mmCIF file of C-alpha atoms and ligand atoms in Angstrom:
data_model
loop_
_atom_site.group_PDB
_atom_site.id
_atom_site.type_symbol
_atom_site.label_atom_id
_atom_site.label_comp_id
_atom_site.label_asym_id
_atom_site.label_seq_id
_atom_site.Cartn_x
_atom_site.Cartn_y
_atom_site.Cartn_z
ATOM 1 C CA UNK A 1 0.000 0.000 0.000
ATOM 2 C CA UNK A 2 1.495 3.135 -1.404
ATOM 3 C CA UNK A 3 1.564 6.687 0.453
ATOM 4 C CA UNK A 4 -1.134 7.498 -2.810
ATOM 5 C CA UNK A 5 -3.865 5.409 -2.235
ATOM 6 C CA UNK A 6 -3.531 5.289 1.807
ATOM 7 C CA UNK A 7 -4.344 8.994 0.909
ATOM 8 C CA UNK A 8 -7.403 7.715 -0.610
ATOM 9 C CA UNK A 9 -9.055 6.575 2.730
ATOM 10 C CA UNK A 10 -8.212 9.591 4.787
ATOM 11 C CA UNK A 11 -11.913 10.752 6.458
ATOM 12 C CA UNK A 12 -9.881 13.145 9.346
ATOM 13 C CA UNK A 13 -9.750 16.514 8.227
ATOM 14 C CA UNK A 14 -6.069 18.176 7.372
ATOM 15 C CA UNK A 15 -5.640 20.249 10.302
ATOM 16 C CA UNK A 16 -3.399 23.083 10.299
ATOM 17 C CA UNK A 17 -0.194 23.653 13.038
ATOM 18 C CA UNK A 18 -1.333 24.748 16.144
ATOM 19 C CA UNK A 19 -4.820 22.601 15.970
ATOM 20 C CA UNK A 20 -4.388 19.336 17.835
ATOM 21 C CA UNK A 21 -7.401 17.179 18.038
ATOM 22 C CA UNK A 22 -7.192 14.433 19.999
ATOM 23 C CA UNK A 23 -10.556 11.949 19.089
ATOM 24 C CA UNK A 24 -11.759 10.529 21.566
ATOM 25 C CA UNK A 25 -9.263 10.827 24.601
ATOM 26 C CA UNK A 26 -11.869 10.700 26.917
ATOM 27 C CA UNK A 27 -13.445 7.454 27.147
ATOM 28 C CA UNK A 28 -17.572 6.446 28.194
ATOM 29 C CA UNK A 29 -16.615 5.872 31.617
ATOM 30 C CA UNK A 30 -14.162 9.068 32.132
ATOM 31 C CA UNK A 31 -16.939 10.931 30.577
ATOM 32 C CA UNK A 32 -19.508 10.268 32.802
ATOM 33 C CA UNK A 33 -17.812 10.871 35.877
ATOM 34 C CA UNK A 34 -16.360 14.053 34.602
ATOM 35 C CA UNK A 35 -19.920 15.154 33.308
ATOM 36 C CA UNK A 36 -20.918 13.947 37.258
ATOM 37 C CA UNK A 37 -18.325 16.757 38.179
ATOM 38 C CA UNK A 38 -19.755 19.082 36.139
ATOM 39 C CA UNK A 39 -23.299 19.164 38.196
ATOM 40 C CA UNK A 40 -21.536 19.992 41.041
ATOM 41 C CA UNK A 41 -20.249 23.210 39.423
ATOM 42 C CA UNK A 42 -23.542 24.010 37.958
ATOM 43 C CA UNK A 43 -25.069 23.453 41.055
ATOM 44 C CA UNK A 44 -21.933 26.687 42.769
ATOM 45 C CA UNK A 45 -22.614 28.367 39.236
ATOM 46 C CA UNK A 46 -26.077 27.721 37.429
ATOM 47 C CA UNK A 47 -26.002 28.230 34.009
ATOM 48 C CA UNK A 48 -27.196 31.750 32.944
ATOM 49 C CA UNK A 49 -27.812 33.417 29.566
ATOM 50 C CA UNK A 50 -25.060 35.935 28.644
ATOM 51 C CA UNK A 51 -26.157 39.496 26.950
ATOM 52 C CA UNK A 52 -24.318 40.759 24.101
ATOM 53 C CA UNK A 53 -23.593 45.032 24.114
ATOM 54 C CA UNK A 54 -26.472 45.302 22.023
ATOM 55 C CA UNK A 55 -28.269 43.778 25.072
ATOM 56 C CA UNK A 56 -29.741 40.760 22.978
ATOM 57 C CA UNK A 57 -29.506 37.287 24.731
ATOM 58 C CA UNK A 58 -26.901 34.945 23.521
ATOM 59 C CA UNK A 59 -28.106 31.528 22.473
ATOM 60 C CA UNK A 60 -26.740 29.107 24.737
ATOM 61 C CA UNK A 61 -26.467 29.011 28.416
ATOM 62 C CA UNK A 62 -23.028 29.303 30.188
ATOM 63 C CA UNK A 63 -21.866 29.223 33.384
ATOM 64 C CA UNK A 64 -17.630 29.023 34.880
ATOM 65 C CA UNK A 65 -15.268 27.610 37.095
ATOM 66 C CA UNK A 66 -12.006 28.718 38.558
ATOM 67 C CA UNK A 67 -10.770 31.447 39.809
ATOM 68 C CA UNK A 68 -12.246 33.572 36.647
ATOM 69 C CA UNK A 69 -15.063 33.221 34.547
ATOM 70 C CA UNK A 70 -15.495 34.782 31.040
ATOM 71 C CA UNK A 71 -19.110 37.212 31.507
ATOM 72 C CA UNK A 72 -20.709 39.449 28.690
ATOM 73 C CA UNK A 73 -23.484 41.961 29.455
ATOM 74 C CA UNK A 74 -24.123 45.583 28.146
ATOM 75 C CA UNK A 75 -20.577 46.912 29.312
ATOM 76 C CA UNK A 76 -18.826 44.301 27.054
ATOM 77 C CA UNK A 77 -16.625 41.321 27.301
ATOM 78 C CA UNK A 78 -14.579 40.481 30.156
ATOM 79 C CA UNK A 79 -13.311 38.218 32.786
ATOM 80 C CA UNK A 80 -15.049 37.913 36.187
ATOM 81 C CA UNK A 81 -14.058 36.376 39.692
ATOM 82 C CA UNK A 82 -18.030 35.884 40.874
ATOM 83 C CA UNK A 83 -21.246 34.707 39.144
ATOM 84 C CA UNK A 84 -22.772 37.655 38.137
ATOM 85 C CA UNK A 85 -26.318 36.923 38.819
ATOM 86 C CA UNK A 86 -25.727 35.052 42.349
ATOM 87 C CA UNK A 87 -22.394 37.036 43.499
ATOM 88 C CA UNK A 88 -20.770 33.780 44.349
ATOM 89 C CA UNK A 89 -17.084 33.748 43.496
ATOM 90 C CA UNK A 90 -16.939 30.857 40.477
ATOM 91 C CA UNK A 91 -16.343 26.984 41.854
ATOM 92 C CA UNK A 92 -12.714 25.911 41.214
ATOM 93 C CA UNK A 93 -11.871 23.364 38.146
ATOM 94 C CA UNK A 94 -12.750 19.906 39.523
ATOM 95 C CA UNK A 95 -9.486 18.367 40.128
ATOM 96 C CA UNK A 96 -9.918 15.761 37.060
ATOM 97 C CA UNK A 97 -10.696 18.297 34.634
ATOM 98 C CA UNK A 98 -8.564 20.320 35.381
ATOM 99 C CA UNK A 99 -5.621 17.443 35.195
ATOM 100 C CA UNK A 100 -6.786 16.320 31.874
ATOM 101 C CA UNK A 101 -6.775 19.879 30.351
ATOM 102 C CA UNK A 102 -3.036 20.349 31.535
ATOM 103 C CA UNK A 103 -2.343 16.799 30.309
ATOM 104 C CA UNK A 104 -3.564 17.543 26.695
ATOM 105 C CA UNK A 105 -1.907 20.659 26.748
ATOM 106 C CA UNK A 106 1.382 19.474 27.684
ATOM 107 C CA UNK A 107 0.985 16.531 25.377
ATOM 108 C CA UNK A 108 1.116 19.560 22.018
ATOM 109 C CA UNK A 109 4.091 21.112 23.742
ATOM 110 C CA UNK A 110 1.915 23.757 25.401
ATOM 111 C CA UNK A 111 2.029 23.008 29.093
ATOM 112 C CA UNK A 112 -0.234 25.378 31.062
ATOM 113 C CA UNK A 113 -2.209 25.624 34.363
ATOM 114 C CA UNK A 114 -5.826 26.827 33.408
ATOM 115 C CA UNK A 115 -7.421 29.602 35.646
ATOM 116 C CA UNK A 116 -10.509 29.509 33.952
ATOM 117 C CA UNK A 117 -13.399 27.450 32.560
ATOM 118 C CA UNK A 118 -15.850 28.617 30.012
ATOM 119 C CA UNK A 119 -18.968 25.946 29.923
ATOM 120 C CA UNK A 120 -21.359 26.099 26.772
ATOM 121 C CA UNK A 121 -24.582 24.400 27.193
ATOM 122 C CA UNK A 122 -26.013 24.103 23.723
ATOM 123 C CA UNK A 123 -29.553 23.041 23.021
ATOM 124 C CA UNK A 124 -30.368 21.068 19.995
ATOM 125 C CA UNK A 125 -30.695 24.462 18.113
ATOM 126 C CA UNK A 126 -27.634 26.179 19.706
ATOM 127 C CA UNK A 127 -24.637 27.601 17.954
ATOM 128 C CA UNK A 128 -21.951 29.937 18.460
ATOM 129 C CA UNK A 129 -20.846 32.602 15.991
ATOM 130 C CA UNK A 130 -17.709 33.331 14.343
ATOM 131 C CA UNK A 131 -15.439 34.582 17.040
ATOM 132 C CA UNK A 132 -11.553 34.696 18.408
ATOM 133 C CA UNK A 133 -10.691 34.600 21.702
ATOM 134 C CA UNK A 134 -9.173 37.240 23.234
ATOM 135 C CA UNK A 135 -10.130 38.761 26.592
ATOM 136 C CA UNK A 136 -7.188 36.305 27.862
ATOM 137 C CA UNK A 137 -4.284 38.519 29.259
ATOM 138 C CA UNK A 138 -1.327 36.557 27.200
ATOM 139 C CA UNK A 139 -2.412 34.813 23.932
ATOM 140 C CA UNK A 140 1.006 32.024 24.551
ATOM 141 C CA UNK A 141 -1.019 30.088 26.840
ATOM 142 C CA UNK A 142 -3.228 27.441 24.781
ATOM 143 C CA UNK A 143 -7.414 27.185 25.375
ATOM 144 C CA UNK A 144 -8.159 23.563 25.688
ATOM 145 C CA UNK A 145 -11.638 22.532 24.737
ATOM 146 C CA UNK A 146 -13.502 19.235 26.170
ATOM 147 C CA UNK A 147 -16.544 18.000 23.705
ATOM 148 C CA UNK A 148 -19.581 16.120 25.231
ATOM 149 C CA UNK A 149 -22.880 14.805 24.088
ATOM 150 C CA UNK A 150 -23.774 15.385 20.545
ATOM 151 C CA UNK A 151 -21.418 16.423 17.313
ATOM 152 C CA UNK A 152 -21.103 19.569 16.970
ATOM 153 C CA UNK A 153 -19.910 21.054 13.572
ATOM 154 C CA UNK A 154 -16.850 23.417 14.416
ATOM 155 C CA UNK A 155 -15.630 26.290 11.943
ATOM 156 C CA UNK A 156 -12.282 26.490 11.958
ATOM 157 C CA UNK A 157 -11.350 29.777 10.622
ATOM 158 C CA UNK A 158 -8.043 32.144 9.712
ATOM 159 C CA UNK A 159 -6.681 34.856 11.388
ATOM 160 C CA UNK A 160 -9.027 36.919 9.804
ATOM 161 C CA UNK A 161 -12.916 37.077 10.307
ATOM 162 C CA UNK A 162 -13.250 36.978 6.574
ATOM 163 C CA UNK A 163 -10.953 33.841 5.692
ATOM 164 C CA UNK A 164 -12.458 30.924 4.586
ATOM 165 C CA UNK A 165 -13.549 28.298 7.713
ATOM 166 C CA UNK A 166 -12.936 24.564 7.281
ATOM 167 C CA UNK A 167 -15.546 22.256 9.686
ATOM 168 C CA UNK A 168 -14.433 19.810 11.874
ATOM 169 C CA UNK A 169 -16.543 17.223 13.400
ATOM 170 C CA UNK A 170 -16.260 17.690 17.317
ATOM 171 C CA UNK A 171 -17.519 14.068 18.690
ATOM 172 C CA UNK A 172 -18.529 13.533 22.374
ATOM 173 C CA UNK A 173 -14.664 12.832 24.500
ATOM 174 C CA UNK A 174 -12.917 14.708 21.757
ATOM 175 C CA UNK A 175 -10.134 17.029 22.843
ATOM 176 C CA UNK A 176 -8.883 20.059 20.981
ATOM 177 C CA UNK A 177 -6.226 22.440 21.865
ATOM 178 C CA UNK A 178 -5.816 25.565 20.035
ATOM 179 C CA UNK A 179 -1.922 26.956 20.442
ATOM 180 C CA UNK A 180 0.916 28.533 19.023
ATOM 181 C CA UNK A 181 0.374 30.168 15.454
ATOM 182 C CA UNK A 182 -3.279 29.084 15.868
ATOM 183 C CA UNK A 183 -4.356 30.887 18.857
ATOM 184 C CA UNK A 184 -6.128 33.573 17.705
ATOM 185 C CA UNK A 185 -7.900 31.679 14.693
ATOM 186 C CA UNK A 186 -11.448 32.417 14.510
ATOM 187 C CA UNK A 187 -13.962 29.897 15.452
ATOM 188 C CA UNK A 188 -17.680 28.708 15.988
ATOM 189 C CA UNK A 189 -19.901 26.060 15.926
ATOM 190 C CA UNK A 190 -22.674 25.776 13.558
ATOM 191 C CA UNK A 191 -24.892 23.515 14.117
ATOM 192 C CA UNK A 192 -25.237 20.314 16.434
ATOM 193 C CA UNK A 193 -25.970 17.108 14.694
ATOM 194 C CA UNK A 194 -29.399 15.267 16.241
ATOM 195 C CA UNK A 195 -29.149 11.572 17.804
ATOM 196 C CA UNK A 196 -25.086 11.573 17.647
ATOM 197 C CA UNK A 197 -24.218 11.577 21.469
ATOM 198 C CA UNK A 198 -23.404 7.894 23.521
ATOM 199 C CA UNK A 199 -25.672 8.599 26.224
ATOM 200 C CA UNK A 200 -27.606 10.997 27.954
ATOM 201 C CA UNK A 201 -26.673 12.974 31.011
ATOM 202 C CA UNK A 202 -28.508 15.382 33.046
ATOM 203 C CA UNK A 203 -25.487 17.960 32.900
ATOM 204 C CA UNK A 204 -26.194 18.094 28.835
ATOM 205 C CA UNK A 205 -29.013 20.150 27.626
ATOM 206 C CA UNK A 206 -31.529 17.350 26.092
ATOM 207 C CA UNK A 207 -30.483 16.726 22.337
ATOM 208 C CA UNK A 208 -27.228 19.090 22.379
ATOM 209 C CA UNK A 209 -23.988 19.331 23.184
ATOM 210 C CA UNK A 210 -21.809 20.709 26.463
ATOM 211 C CA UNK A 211 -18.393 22.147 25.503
ATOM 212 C CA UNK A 212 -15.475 23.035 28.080
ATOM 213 C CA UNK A 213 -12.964 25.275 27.359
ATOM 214 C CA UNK A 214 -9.895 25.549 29.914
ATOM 215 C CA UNK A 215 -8.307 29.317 29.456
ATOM 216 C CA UNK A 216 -5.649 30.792 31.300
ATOM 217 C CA UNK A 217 -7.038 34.625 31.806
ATOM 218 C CA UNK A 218 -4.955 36.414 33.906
HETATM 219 C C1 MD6 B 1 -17.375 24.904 21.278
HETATM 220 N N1 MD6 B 1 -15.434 26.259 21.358
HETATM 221 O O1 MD6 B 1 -16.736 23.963 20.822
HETATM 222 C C2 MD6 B 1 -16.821 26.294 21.308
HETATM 223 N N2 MD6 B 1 -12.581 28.362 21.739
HETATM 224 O O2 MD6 B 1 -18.520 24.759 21.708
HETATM 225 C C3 MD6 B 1 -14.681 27.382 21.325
HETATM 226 O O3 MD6 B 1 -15.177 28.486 21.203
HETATM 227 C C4 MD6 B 1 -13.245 27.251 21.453
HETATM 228 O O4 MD6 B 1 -13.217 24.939 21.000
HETATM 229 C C5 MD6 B 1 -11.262 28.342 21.877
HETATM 230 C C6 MD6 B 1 -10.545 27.175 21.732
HETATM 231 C C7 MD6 B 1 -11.194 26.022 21.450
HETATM 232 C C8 MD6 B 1 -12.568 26.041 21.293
HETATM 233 FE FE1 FE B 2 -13.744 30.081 21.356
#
């Protein structure tokens, strides 16, 4: 079998330095006690809806943990050390998450101790626009992103809102870090795919998708 037609079978997107995905690193069982975790936090931080500065609701829920938490209402975007609605300071990382997000980062040469933890709750309809993160104080540290429940169709993007976006399937116990020269590459999800997802949990939305991403903000 030549290099040629082993080229024929490839079904994993070409990703471009700087993207590691890692399919699948979490396994069934991992999942569900890390998704067990995860009720704990919501139950320190329940999930709110974000406003943008125009003051329209974003689509998904969110809530954080750590010592920051990323918040958007009318004054902008910005990092925050309480929930905003119960003026509780955020619930740390649970331990295991937070191991495995320093573990996947080290493992692309990107070691880093996460402060923060963005959680998306997307509904079966949710989605998240176009965007690049940047309210993080120094852009060398990696985001680390943890996938659960159903696909989600990710946009990778450019460096540039306008360059073209590739999708990449993001499958429930996929891991993705975003380093290096690919950082600041824009981003969203646009659509989650129906009846994709191993199981059902209570900390996922019914028919969507929960996404982690570990940040270091300050
Ligand atoms: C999501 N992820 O997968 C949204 N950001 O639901 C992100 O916005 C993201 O996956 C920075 C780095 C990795 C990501
Ligand atoms: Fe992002």
């Amino acid at each position: 079998m030549g290099a040629i037609q082993h080229d024929l079978f490839q079904t994993e997107p070409v990703l471009p330095a700087g993207i590691s995905l890692m399919r699948g690193r979490i396994d069934l069982e991992d999942g569900r006690a890390l998704l067990d975790d995860m009720l704990g936090v919501f139950a320190a931080a329940p999930p709110y809806r974000l406003r943008m500065k125009t003051g329209a609701y974003v689509i998904n829920q969110m809530t954080n943990c750590g010592s920051l938490g990323w918040h958007s209402d009318e004054r902008g975007y910005r990092y925050v050390d309480r929930h905003p609605e119960t003026g509780t300071p955020w619930p740390p990382i649970p331990p295991r998450l937070k191991a495995l997000a320093m573990q996947a980062a080290a493992a692309c040469a990107a070691p880093f101790v996460p402060d923060a933890c963005l959680v998306n709750l997307y509904a079966e309809e949710g989605k998240l626009n176009l965007h690049q993160d940047h309210d993080e104080k120094d852009f060398a540290w990696p985001i680390v992103s943890f996938s659960f429940g159903n696909d989600a169709i990710f946009a990778l993007g450019g460096a540039r809102r306008r360059d073209p976006v590739q999708p990449v399937t993001l499958r429930h116990g996929d891991v993705m870090v975003m380093h290096g020269e690919s950082r600041m590459r824009f981003h969203g999800v646009k659509k989650i795919v129906p009846g994709t997802a191993p199981f059902d949990h209570p900390a996922i939305p019914a028919g969507g998708r929960l996404n982690l991403t570990f940040r270091r903000a300050a």
